[in-house]
PDB file of C-alpha atoms in Angstrom:
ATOM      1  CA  UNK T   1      -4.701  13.016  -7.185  1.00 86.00           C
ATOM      2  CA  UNK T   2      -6.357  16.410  -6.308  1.00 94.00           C
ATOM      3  CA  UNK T   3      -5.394  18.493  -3.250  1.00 95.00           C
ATOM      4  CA  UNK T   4      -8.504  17.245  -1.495  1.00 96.00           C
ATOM      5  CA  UNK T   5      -7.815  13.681  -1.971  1.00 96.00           C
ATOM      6  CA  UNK T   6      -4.404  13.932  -0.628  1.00 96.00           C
ATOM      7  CA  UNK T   7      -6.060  16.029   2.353  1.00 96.00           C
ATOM      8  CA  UNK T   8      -8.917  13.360   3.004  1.00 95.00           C
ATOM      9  CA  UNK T   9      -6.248  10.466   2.766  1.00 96.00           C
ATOM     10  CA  UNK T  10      -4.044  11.934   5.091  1.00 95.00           C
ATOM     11  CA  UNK T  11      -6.508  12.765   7.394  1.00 93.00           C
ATOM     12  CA  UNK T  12      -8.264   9.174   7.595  1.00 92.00           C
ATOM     13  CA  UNK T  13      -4.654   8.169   7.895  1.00 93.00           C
ATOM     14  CA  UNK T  14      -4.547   9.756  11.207  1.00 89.00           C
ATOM     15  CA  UNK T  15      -7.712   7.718  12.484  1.00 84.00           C
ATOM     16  CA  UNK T  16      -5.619   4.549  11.620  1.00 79.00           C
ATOM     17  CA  UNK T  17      -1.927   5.934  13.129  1.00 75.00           C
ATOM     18  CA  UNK T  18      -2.980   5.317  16.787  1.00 76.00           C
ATOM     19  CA  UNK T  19      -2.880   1.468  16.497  1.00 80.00           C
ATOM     20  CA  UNK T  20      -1.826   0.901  12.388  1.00 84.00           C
ATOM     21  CA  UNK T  21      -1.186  -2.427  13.629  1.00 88.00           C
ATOM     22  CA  UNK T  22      -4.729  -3.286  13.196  1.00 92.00           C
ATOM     23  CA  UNK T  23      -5.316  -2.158   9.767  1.00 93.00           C
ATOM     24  CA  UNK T  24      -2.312  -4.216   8.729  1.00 95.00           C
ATOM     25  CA  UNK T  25      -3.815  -7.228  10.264  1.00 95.00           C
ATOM     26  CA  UNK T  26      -6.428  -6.936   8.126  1.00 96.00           C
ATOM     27  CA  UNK T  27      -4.550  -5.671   5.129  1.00 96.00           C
ATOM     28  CA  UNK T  28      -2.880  -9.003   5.182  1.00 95.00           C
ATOM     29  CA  UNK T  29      -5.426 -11.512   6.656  1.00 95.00           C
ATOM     30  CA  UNK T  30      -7.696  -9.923   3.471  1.00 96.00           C
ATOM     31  CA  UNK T  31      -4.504 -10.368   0.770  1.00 95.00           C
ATOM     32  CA  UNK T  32      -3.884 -14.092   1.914  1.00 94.00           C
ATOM     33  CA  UNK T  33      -7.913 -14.651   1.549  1.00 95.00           C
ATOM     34  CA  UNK T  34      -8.265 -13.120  -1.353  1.00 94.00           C
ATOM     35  CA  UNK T  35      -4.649 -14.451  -3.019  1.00 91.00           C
ATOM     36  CA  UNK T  36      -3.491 -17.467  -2.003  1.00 88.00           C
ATOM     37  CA  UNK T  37      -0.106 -17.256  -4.027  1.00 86.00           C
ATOM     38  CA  UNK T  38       0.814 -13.873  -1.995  1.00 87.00           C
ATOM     39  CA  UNK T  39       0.219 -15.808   1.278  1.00 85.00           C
ATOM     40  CA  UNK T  40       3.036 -18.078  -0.155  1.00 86.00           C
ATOM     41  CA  UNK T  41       5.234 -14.734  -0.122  1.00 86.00           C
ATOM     42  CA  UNK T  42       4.996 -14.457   3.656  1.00 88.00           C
ATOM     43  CA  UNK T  43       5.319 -18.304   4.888  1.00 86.00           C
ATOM     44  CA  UNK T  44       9.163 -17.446   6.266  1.00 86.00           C
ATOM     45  CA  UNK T  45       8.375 -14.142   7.058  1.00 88.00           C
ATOM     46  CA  UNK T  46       8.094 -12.612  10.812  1.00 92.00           C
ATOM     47  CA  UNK T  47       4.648 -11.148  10.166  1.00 93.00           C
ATOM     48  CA  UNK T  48       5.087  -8.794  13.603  1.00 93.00           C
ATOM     49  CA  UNK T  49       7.788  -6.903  11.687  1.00 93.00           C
ATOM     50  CA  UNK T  50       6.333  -6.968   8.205  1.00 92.00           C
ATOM     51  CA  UNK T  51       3.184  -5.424   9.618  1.00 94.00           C
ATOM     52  CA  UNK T  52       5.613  -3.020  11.066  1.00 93.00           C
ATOM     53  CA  UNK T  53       7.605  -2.046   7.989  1.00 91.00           C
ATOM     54  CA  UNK T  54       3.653  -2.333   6.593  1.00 92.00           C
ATOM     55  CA  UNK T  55       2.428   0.769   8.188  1.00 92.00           C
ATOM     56  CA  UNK T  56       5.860   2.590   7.958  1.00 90.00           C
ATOM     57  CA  UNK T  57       6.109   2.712   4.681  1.00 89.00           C
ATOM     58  CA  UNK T  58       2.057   3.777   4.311  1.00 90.00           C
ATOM     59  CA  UNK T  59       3.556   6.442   7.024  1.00 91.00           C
ATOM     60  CA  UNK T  60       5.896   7.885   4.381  1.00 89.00           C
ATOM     61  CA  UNK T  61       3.798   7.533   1.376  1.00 91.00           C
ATOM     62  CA  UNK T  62       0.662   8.994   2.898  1.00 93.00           C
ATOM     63  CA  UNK T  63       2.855  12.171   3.830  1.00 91.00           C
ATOM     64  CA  UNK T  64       4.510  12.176   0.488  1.00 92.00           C
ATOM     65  CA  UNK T  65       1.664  11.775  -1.788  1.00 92.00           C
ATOM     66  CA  UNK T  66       1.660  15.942  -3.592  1.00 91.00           C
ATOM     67  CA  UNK T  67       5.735  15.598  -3.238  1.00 90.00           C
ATOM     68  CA  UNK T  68       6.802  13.545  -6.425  1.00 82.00           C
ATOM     69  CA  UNK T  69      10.351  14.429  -5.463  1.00 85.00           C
ATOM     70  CA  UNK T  70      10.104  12.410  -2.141  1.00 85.00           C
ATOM     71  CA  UNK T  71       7.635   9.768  -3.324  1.00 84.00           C
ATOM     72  CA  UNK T  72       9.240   8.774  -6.385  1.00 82.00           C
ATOM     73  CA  UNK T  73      12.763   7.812  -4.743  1.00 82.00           C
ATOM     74  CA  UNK T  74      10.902   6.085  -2.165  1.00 81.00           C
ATOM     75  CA  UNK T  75       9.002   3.914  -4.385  1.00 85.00           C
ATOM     76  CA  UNK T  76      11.802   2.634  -6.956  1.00 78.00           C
ATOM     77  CA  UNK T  77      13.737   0.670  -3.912  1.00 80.00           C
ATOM     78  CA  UNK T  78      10.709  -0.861  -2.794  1.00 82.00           C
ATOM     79  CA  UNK T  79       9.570  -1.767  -5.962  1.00 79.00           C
ATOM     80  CA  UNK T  80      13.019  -3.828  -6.401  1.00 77.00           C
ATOM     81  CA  UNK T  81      13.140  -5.351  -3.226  1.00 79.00           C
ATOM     82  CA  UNK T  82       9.710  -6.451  -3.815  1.00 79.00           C
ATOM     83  CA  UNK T  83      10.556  -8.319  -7.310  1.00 73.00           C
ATOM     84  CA  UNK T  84      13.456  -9.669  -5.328  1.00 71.00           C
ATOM     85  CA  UNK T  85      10.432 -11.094  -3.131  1.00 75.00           C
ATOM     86  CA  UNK T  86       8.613 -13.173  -5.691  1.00 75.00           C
ATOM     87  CA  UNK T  87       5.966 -10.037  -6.448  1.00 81.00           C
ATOM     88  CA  UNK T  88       4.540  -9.838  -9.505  1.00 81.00           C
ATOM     89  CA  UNK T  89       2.682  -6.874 -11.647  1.00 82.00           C
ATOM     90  CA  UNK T  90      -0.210  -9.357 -10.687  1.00 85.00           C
ATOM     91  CA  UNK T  91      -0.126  -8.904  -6.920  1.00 86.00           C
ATOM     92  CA  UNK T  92      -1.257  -5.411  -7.339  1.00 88.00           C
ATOM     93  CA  UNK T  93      -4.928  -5.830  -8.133  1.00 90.00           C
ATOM     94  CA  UNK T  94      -5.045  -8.113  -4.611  1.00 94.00           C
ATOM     95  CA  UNK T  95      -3.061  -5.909  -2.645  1.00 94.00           C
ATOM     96  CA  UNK T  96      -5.005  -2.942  -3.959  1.00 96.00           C
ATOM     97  CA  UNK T  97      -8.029  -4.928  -2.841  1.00 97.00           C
ATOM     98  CA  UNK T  98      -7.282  -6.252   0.645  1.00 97.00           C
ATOM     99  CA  UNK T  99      -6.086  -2.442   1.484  1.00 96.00           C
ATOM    100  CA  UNK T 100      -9.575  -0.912   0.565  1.00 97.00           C
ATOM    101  CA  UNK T 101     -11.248  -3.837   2.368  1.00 97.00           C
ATOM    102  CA  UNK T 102      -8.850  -3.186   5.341  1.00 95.00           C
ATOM    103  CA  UNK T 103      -9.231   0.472   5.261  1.00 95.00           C
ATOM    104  CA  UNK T 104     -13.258  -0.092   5.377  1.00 95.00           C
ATOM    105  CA  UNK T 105     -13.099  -2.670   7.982  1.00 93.00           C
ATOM    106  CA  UNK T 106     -10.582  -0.158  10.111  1.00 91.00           C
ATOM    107  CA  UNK T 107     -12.585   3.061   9.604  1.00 90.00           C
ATOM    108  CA  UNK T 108     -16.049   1.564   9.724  1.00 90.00           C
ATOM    109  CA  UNK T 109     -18.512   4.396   8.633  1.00 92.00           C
ATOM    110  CA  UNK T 110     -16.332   6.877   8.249  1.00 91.00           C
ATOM    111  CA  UNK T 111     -15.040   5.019   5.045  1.00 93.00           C
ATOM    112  CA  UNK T 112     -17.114   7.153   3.000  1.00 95.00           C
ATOM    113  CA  UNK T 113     -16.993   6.912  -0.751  1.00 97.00           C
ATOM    114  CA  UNK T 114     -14.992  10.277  -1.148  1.00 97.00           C
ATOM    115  CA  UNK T 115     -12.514   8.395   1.594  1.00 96.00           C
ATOM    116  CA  UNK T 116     -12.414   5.233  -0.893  1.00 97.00           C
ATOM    117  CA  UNK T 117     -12.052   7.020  -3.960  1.00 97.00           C
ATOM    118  CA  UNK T 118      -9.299   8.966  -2.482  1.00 97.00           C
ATOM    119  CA  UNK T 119      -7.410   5.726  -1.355  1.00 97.00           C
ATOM    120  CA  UNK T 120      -8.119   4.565  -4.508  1.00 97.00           C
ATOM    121  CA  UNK T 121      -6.181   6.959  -6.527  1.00 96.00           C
ATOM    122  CA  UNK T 122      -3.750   6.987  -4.084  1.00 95.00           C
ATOM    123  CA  UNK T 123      -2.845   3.241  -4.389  1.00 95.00           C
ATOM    124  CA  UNK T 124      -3.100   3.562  -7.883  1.00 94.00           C
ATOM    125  CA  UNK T 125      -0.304   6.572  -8.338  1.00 92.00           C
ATOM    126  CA  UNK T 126       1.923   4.176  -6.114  1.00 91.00           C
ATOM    127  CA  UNK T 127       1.120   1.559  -7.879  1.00 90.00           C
ATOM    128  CA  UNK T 128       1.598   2.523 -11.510  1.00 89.00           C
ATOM    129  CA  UNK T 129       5.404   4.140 -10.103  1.00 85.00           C
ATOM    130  CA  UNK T 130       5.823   0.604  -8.508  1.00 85.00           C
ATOM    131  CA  UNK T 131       4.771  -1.156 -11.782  1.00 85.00           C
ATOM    132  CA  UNK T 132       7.060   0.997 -14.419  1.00 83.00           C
ATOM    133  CA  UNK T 133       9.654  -0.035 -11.491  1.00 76.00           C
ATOM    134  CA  UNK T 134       9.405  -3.435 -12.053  1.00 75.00           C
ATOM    135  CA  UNK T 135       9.346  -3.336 -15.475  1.00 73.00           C
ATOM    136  CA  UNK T 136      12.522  -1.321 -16.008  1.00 70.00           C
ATOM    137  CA  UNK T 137      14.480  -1.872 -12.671  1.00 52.00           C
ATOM    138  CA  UNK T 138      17.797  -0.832 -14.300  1.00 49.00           C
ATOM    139  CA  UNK T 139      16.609   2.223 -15.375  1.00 46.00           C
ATOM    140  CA  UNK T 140      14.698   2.648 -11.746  1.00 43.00           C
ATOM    141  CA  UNK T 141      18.463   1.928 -10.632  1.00 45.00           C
ATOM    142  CA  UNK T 142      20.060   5.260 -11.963  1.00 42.00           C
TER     143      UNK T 142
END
């Protein structure tokens, strides 16, 4: 990502941190439309606090995204709990999907292309940590 991408998704970021809840309402009403197996994911799952621990860990993401040495450590747990979920390498292309649709339906028109793009890249530098995770979670584990 380039300095101005982490600058333009941090500062969108701060539209959505007044009431995050709503963007994760739409992150996940858009992943169980567009995914029905991820829906399955969440049928025992207290969706208040999972939109919660949602936006929490976008919290610490978005501020870590130009510090490898915070964002990498951050990413390797979640990545195991998640294959401890029932998430597959699959699940990334609709999660990665309902987010940008979320974050458009959340920002409206200021969800400009150079806003998109920048989410963009950023989902897909936590994505392809999350994805080496789950491929090698004992080395992740060191």
């Amino acid at each position: 990502m380039s300095p101005d991408q982490v600058l333009l998704v941090r500062s969108s970021w701060t539209l959505v941190n007044s009431n995050p809840d709503v963007l994760a309402e739409r992150f996940y009403s858009h992943l169980f439309e567009i995914d029905e197996s991820a829906s399955r994911l969440f049928a025992a799952v207290d969706m208040t606090a999972q939109r919660a621990k949602l936006t929490q860990s976008f919290d610490v993401i978005v501020h870590a995204l130009d510090e490898p040495e915070r964002l990498l450590p951050a990413l390797a747990p979640l990545a195991r709990r998640h294959t401890g979920y029932g998430v597959e390498v699959r699940h990334f292309d609709s999660v990665r999907d309902a987010l940008l649709w979320a974050l458009a339906d959340t920002y409206g028109s200021a969800f400009t292309a150079d806003v998109r793009e920048a989410w963009s890249e950023a989902y897909a530098l936590v994505a392809s940590v999350m994805k080496r995770a789950f491929e090698r979670p004992a080395a992740v584990a060191r």
